[in-house]
Coordinates of C-alpha atoms in Angstrom, one line a residue:
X1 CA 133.7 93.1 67.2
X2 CA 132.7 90.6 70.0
X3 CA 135.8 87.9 71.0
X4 CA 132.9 85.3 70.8
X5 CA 131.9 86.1 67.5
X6 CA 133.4 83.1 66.1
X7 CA 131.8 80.9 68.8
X8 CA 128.2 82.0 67.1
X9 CA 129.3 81.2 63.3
X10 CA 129.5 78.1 64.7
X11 CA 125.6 77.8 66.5
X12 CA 123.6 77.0 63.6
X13 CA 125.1 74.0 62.6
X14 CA 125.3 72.5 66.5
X15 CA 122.0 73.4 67.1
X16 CA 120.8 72.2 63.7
X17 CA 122.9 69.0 64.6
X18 CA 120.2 68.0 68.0
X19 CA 117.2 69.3 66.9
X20 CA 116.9 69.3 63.3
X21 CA 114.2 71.0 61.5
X22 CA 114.2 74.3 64.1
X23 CA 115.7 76.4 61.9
X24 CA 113.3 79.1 62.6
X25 CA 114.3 78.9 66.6
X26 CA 117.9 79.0 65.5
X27 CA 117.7 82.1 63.2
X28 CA 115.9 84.0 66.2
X29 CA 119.0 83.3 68.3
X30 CA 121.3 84.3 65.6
X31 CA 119.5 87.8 65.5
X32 CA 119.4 88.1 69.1
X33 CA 122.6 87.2 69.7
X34 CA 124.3 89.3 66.9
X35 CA 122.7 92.4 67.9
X36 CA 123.8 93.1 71.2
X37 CA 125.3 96.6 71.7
X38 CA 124.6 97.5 75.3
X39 CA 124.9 95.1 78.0
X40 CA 125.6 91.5 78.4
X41 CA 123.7 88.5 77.5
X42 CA 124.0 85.1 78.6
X43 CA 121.7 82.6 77.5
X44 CA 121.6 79.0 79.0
X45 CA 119.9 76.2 76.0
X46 CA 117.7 73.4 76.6
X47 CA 121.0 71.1 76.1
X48 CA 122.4 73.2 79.1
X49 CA 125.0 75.1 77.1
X50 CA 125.6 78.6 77.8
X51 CA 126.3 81.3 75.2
X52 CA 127.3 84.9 76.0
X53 CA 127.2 87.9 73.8
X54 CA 129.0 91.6 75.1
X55 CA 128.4 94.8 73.8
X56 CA 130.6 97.5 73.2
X57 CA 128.5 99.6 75.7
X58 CA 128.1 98.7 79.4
X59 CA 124.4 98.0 80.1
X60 CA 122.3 95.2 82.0
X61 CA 123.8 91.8 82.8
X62 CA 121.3 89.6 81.8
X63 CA 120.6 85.5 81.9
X64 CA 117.5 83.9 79.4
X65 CA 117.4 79.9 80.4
X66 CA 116.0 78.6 78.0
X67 CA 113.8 75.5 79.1
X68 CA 112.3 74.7 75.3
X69 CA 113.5 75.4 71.9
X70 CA 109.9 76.3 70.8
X71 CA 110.3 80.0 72.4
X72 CA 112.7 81.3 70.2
X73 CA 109.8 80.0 67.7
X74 CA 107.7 81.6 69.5
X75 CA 109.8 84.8 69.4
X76 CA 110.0 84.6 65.8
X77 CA 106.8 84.1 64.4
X78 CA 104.9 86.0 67.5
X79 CA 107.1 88.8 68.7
X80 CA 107.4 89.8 72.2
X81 CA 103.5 88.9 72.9
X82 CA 104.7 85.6 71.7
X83 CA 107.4 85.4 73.9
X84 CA 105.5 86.4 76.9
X85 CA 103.6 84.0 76.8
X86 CA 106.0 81.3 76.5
X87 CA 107.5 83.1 79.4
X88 CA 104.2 82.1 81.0
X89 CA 104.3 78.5 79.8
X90 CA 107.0 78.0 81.5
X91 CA 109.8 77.5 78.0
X92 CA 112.1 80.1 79.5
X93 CA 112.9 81.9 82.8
X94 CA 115.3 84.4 84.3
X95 CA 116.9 85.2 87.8
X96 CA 116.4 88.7 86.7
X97 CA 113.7 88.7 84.5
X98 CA 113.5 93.0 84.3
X99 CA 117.5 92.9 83.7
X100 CA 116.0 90.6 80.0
X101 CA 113.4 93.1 79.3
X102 CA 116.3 96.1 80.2
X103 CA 118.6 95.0 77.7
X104 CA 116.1 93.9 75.0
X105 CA 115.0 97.5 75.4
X106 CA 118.1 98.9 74.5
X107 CA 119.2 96.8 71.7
X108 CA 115.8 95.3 70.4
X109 CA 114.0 98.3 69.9
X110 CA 112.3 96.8 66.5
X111 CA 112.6 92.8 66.7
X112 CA 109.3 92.2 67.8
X113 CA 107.6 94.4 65.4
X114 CA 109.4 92.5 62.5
X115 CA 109.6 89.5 63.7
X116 CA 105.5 89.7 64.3
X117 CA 105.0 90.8 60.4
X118 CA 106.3 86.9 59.5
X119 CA 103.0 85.8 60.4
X120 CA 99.6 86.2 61.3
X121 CA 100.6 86.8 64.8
X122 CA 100.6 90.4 64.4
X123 CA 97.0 91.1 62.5
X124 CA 95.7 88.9 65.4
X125 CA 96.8 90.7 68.0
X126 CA 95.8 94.1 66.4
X127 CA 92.8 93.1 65.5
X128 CA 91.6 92.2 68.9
X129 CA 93.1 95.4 70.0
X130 CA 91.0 97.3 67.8
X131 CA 87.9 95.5 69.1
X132 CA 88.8 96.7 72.8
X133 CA 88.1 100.3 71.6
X134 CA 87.3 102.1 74.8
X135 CA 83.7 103.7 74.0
X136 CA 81.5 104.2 76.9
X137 CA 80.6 100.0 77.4
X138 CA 84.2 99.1 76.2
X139 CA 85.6 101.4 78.9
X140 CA 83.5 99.5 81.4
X141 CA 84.8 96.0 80.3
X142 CA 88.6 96.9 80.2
X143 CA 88.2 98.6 83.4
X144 CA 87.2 95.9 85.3
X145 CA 89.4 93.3 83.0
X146 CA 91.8 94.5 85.4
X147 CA 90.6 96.7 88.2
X148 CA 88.0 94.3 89.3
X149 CA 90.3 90.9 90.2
X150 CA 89.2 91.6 93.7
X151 CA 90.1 94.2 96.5
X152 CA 91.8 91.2 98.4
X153 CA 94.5 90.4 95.3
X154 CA 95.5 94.2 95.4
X155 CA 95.6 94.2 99.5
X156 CA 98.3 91.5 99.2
X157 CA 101.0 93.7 97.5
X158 CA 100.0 97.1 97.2
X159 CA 101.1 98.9 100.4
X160 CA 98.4 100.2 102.8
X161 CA 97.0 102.8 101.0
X162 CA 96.3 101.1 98.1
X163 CA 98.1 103.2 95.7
X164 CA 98.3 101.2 92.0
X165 CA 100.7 104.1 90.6
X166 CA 104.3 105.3 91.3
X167 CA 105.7 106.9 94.0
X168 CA 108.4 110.0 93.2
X169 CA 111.0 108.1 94.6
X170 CA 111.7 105.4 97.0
X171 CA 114.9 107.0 99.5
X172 CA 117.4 104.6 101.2
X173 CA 115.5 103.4 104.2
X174 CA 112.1 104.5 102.9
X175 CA 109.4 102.4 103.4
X176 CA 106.9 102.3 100.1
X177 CA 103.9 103.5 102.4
X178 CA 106.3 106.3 102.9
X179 CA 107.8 107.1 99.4
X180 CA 103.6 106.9 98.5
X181 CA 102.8 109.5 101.3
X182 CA 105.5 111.6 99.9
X183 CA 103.8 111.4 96.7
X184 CA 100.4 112.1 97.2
X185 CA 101.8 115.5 99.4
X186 CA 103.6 116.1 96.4
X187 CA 100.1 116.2 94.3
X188 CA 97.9 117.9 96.6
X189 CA 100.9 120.8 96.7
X190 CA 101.2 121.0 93.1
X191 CA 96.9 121.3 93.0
X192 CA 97.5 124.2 95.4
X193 CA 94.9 122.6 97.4
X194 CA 93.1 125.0 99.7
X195 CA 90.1 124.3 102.4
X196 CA 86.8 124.2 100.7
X197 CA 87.9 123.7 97.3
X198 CA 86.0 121.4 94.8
X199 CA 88.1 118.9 93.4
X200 CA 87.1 116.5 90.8
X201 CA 89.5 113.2 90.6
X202 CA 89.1 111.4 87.3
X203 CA 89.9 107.4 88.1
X204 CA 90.2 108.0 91.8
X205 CA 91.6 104.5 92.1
X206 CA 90.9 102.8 95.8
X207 CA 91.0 106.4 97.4
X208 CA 94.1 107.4 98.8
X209 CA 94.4 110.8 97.3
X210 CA 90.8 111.6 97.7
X211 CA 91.7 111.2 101.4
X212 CA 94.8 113.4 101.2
X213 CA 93.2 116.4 99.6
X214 CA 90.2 116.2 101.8
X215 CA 92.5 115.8 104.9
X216 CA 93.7 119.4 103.8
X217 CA 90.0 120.8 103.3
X218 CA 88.5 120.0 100.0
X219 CA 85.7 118.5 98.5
X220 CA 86.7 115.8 96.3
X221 CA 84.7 114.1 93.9
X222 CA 86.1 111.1 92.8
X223 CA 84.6 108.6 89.7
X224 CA 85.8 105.0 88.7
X225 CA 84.9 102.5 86.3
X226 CA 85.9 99.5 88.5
X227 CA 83.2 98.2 90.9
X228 CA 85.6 96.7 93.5
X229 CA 87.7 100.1 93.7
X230 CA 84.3 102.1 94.0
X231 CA 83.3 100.1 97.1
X232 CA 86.8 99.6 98.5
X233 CA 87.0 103.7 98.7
X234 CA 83.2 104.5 100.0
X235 CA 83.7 101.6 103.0
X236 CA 87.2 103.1 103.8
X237 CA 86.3 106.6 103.8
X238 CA 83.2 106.0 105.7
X239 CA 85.0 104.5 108.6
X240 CA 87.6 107.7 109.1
X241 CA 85.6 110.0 110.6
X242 CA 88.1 112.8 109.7
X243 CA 86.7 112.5 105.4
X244 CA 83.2 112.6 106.9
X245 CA 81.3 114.2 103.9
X246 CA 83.9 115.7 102.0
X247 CA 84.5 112.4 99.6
X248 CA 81.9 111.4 97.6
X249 CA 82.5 108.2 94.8
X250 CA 80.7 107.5 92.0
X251 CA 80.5 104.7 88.9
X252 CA 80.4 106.8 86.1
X253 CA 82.6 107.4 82.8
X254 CA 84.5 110.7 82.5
X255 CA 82.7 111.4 79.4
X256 CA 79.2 111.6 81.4
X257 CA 80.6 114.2 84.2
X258 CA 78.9 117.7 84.4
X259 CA 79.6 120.4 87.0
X260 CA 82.9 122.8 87.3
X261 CA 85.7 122.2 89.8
X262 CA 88.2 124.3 91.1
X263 CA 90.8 121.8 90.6
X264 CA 91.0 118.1 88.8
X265 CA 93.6 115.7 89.3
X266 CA 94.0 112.0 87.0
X267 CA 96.3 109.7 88.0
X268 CA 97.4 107.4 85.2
X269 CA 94.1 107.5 83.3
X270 CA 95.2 109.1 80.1
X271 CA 97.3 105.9 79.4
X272 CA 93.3 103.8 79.5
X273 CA 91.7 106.5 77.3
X274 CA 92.8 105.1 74.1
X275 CA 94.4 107.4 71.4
X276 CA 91.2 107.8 69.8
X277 CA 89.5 109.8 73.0
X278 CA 92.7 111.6 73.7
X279 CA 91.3 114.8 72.6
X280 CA 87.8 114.2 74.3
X281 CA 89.5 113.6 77.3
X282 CA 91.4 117.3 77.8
X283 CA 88.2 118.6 76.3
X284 CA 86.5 117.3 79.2
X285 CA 88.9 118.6 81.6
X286 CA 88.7 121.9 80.2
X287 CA 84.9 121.6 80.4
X288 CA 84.8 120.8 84.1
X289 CA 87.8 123.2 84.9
X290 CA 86.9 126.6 86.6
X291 CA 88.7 129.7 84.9
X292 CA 91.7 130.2 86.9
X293 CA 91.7 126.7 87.7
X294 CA 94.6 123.7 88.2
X295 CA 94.8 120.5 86.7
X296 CA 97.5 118.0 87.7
X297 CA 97.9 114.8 85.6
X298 CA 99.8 112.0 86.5
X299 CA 100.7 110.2 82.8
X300 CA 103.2 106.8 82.2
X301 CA 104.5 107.9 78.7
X302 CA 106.9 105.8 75.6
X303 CA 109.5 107.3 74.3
X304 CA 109.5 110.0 71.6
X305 CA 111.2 107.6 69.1
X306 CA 109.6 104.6 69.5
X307 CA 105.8 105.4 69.8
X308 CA 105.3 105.0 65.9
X309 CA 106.2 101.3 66.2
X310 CA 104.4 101.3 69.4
X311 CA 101.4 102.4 67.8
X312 CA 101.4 100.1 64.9
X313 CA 101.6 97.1 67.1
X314 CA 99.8 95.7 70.1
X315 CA 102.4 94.7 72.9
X316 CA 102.2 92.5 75.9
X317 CA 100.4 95.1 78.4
X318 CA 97.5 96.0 75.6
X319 CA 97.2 92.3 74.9
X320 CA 97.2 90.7 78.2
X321 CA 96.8 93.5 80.9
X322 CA 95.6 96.4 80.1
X323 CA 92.7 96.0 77.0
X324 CA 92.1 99.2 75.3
X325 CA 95.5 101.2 76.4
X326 CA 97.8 103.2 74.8
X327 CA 100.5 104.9 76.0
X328 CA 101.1 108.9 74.7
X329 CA 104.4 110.9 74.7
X330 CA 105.3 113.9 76.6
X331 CA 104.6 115.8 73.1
X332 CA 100.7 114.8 72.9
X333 CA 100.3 115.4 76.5
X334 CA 101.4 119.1 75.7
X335 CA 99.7 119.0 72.6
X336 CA 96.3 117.9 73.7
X337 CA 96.3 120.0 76.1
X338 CA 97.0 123.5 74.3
X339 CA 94.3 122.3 71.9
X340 CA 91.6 122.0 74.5
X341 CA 92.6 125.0 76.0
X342 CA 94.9 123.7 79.1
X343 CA 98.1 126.1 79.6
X344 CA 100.9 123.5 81.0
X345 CA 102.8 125.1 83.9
X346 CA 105.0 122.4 85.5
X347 CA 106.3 118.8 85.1
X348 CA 108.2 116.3 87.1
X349 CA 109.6 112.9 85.6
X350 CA 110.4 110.4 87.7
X351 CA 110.7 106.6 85.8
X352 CA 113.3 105.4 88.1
X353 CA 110.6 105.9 90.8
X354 CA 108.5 103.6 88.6
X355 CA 111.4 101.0 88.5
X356 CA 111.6 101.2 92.2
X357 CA 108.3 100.9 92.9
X358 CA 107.6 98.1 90.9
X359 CA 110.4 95.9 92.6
X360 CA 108.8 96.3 95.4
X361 CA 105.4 95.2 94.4
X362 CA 106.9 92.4 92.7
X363 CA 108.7 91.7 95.6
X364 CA 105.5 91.7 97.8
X365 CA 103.5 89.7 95.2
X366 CA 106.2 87.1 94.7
X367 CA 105.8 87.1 98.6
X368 CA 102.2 86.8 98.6
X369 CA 102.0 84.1 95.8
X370 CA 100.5 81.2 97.8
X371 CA 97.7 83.9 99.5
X372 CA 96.9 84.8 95.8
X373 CA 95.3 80.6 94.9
X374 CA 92.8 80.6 97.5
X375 CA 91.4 83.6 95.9
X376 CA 91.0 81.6 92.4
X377 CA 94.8 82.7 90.8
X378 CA 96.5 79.6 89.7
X379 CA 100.3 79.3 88.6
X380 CA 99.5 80.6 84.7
X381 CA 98.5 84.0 86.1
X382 CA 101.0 83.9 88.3
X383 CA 103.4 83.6 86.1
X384 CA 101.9 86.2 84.2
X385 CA 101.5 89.2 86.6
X386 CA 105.1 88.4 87.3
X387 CA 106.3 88.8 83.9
X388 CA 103.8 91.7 83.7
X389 CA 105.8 93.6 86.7
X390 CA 109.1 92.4 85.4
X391 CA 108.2 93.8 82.1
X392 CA 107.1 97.4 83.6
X393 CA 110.5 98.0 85.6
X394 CA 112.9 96.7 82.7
X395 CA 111.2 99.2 80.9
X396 CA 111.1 102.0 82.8
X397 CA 114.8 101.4 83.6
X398 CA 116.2 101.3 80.0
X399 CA 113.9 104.5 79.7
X400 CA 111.9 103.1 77.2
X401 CA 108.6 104.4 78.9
X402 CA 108.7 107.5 81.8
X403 CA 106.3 108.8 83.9
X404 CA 105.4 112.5 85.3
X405 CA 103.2 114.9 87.1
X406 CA 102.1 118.0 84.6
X407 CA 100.5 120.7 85.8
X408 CA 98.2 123.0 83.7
X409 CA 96.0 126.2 84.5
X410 CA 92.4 126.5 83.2

């Protein structure tokens, strides 16, 4: 039992004592506060008291300032979407804003999904989830939703090469440019990339490992969805002589490619397929796949245990960032594949290299956050791209959500 224990049996009735009437704010801070296993809580009212709950595990130390009562409301009748966005309305803050997402991670697992069934919040949410389905003009709109802010926001954080997925691992003294180099050597190797092979790259992103494997010989292929990354990677590969006619972009959906490859690579697409087009996504690789031939996917993943609650509710990244996605688990990766014919070979998991990564972008985009209003981003979104990064690396830290390469044979 927590020694402060008796110090909560007394918060209802103090905070029902200066603000009368919040009774649902108080019995959200009840819950959080009573179920703290892992970790240590501190949380810092309106009324500048502060109130501190250890578990019996070690885990993240963690401060929630509360600047208004009305986000525990928030909390209560909205969940976690809720809660963002009174993150980004400015009625509470952190100095460590993925340590809060870490520790609700491990001990909340399941608030937000009940506290979201209190109220309409939840068929909302869902709702307009469903409507973000990612058929062929839905894919289009949630693509650029996010992908198509402008080459000039992602140029301010993302390091030179314009990688928007995570490096393996960032080593002491490693510079992200490096730790992303490391990476995309790390793909072409497991692709068993050889001069003159045909490689098809399904969301080739801004073109960095297009580059890469034709650096080694190939013929890449790569398609998009997003306008901005489409021209960002023709104008960048036309200027390096050494990619001279072995890259070749297109704006097209996966679903409308023909042709066979010797190899295909897809970083971080399956998680913007949509659960629904899982298995017409492997088909499609199988499709294009020569016999013989190597697929390598690069996949964020949720945990086995928590993707049923996951799946019944729309969460923060679906709602605000990423329209249309849906994270899978290792077992439908494997399972997908087998049933389209894929034979997995090799994985690698690396989620602290997630974590790591995105403290540095966040770093760089806090750094860049007066570069990013001349370009038409004002303090909400700002706010909300930072919870949106915060969120990411709490996550990947309490190992809620992974991430690996898998490698499969045709």
């Amino acid at each position: 039992m927590r020694d402060d224990a008796d110090r909560f049996s007394e918060l209802p009735r103090a905070m029902s004592a200066r603000a009368p009437g919040l009774w649902l704010a108080e019995a959200a801070l009840r819950r959080l506060l009573d179920q703290i296993a892992v970790g240590h809580l501190t949380i810092v009212t309106p009324d500048g008291r502060r109130l501190s709950s250890r578990g019996g595990r070690p885990g993240p130390e963690a401060t929630l300032v509360l600047h208004r009562w009305r986000a525990l409301r928030r909390l209560a009748t909205g969940g976690d979407v809720a809660f963002s966005e009174a993150y980004v309305d400015g009625d509470w803050s952190s100095p460590n804003l993925p340590a809060v997402i870490e520790l609700a991670a491990h001990n909340l697992p399941d608030i937000s999904a009940r506290a979201a069934a209190w109220g309409p919040a939840r068929l909302v949410n869902r709702v307009r989830h469903l409507l973000r389905r990612n058929s062929k003009a839905g894919s289009r709109r949630n693509i650029s939703f996010h992908y198509d802010l402008g080459n000039a926001f992602y140029r301010l954080w993302l390091d030179d090469g314009m990688n928007y997925s995570s490096a393996i691992e960032i080593a002491p003294g490693q510079s992200l440019e490096e730790a992303q180099a490391a990476r995309l050597d790390r793909i072409a190797e497991m692709l068993e990339i050889l001069p003159g092979h045909k490689v098809l790259e399904i969301g080739c992103g801004w073109g960095a490992l297009a580059a890469t494997m034709a650096r080694r010989g190939a013929n890449v292929t790569g398609i998009t969805l997003s306008r901005e990354q489409l021209a960002y990677a023709r104008e960048s590969h036309a200027a390096d002589p050494a990619l001279a006619g072995r890259t070749d972009f297109h704006l097209v959906d996966y679903r409308d490619v023909g042709g066979r490859y010797d190899r295909i690579v897809s970083i971080e697409m399956m998680e913007a397929v949509g659960e629904a087009y899982w298995p017409v996504y492997f088909a499609k690789l199988r499709e294009c796949l020569a016999p013989g031939g190597t697929a390598v996917l690069q996949v964020i993943t949720i945990a086995e245990d928590r993707f049923e609650t996951y799946r019944r509710n729309t969460d923060f990244i679906q709602r605000h960032i990423f329209p249309g996605g849906m994270l899978p688990t290792k077992t439908h990766i494997a399972g997908h594949a087998r049933a389209a014919g894929l034979e997995p070979v090799e994985s690698l998991c690396f989620g602290n290299g997630y974590a790591q990564t995105l403290a540095e972008w966040r770093s760089r985009y806090m750094a860049a956050r007066s570069r990013t209003e001349p370009l038409g981003f004002g303090p909400a979104f700002h706010r909300l791209w930072e919870y949106y990064l915060g969120y990411c690396e709490g996550g990947f830290r309490a190992g809620a959500i992974d991430v690996g390469l898998y490698k499969f044979r045709g």
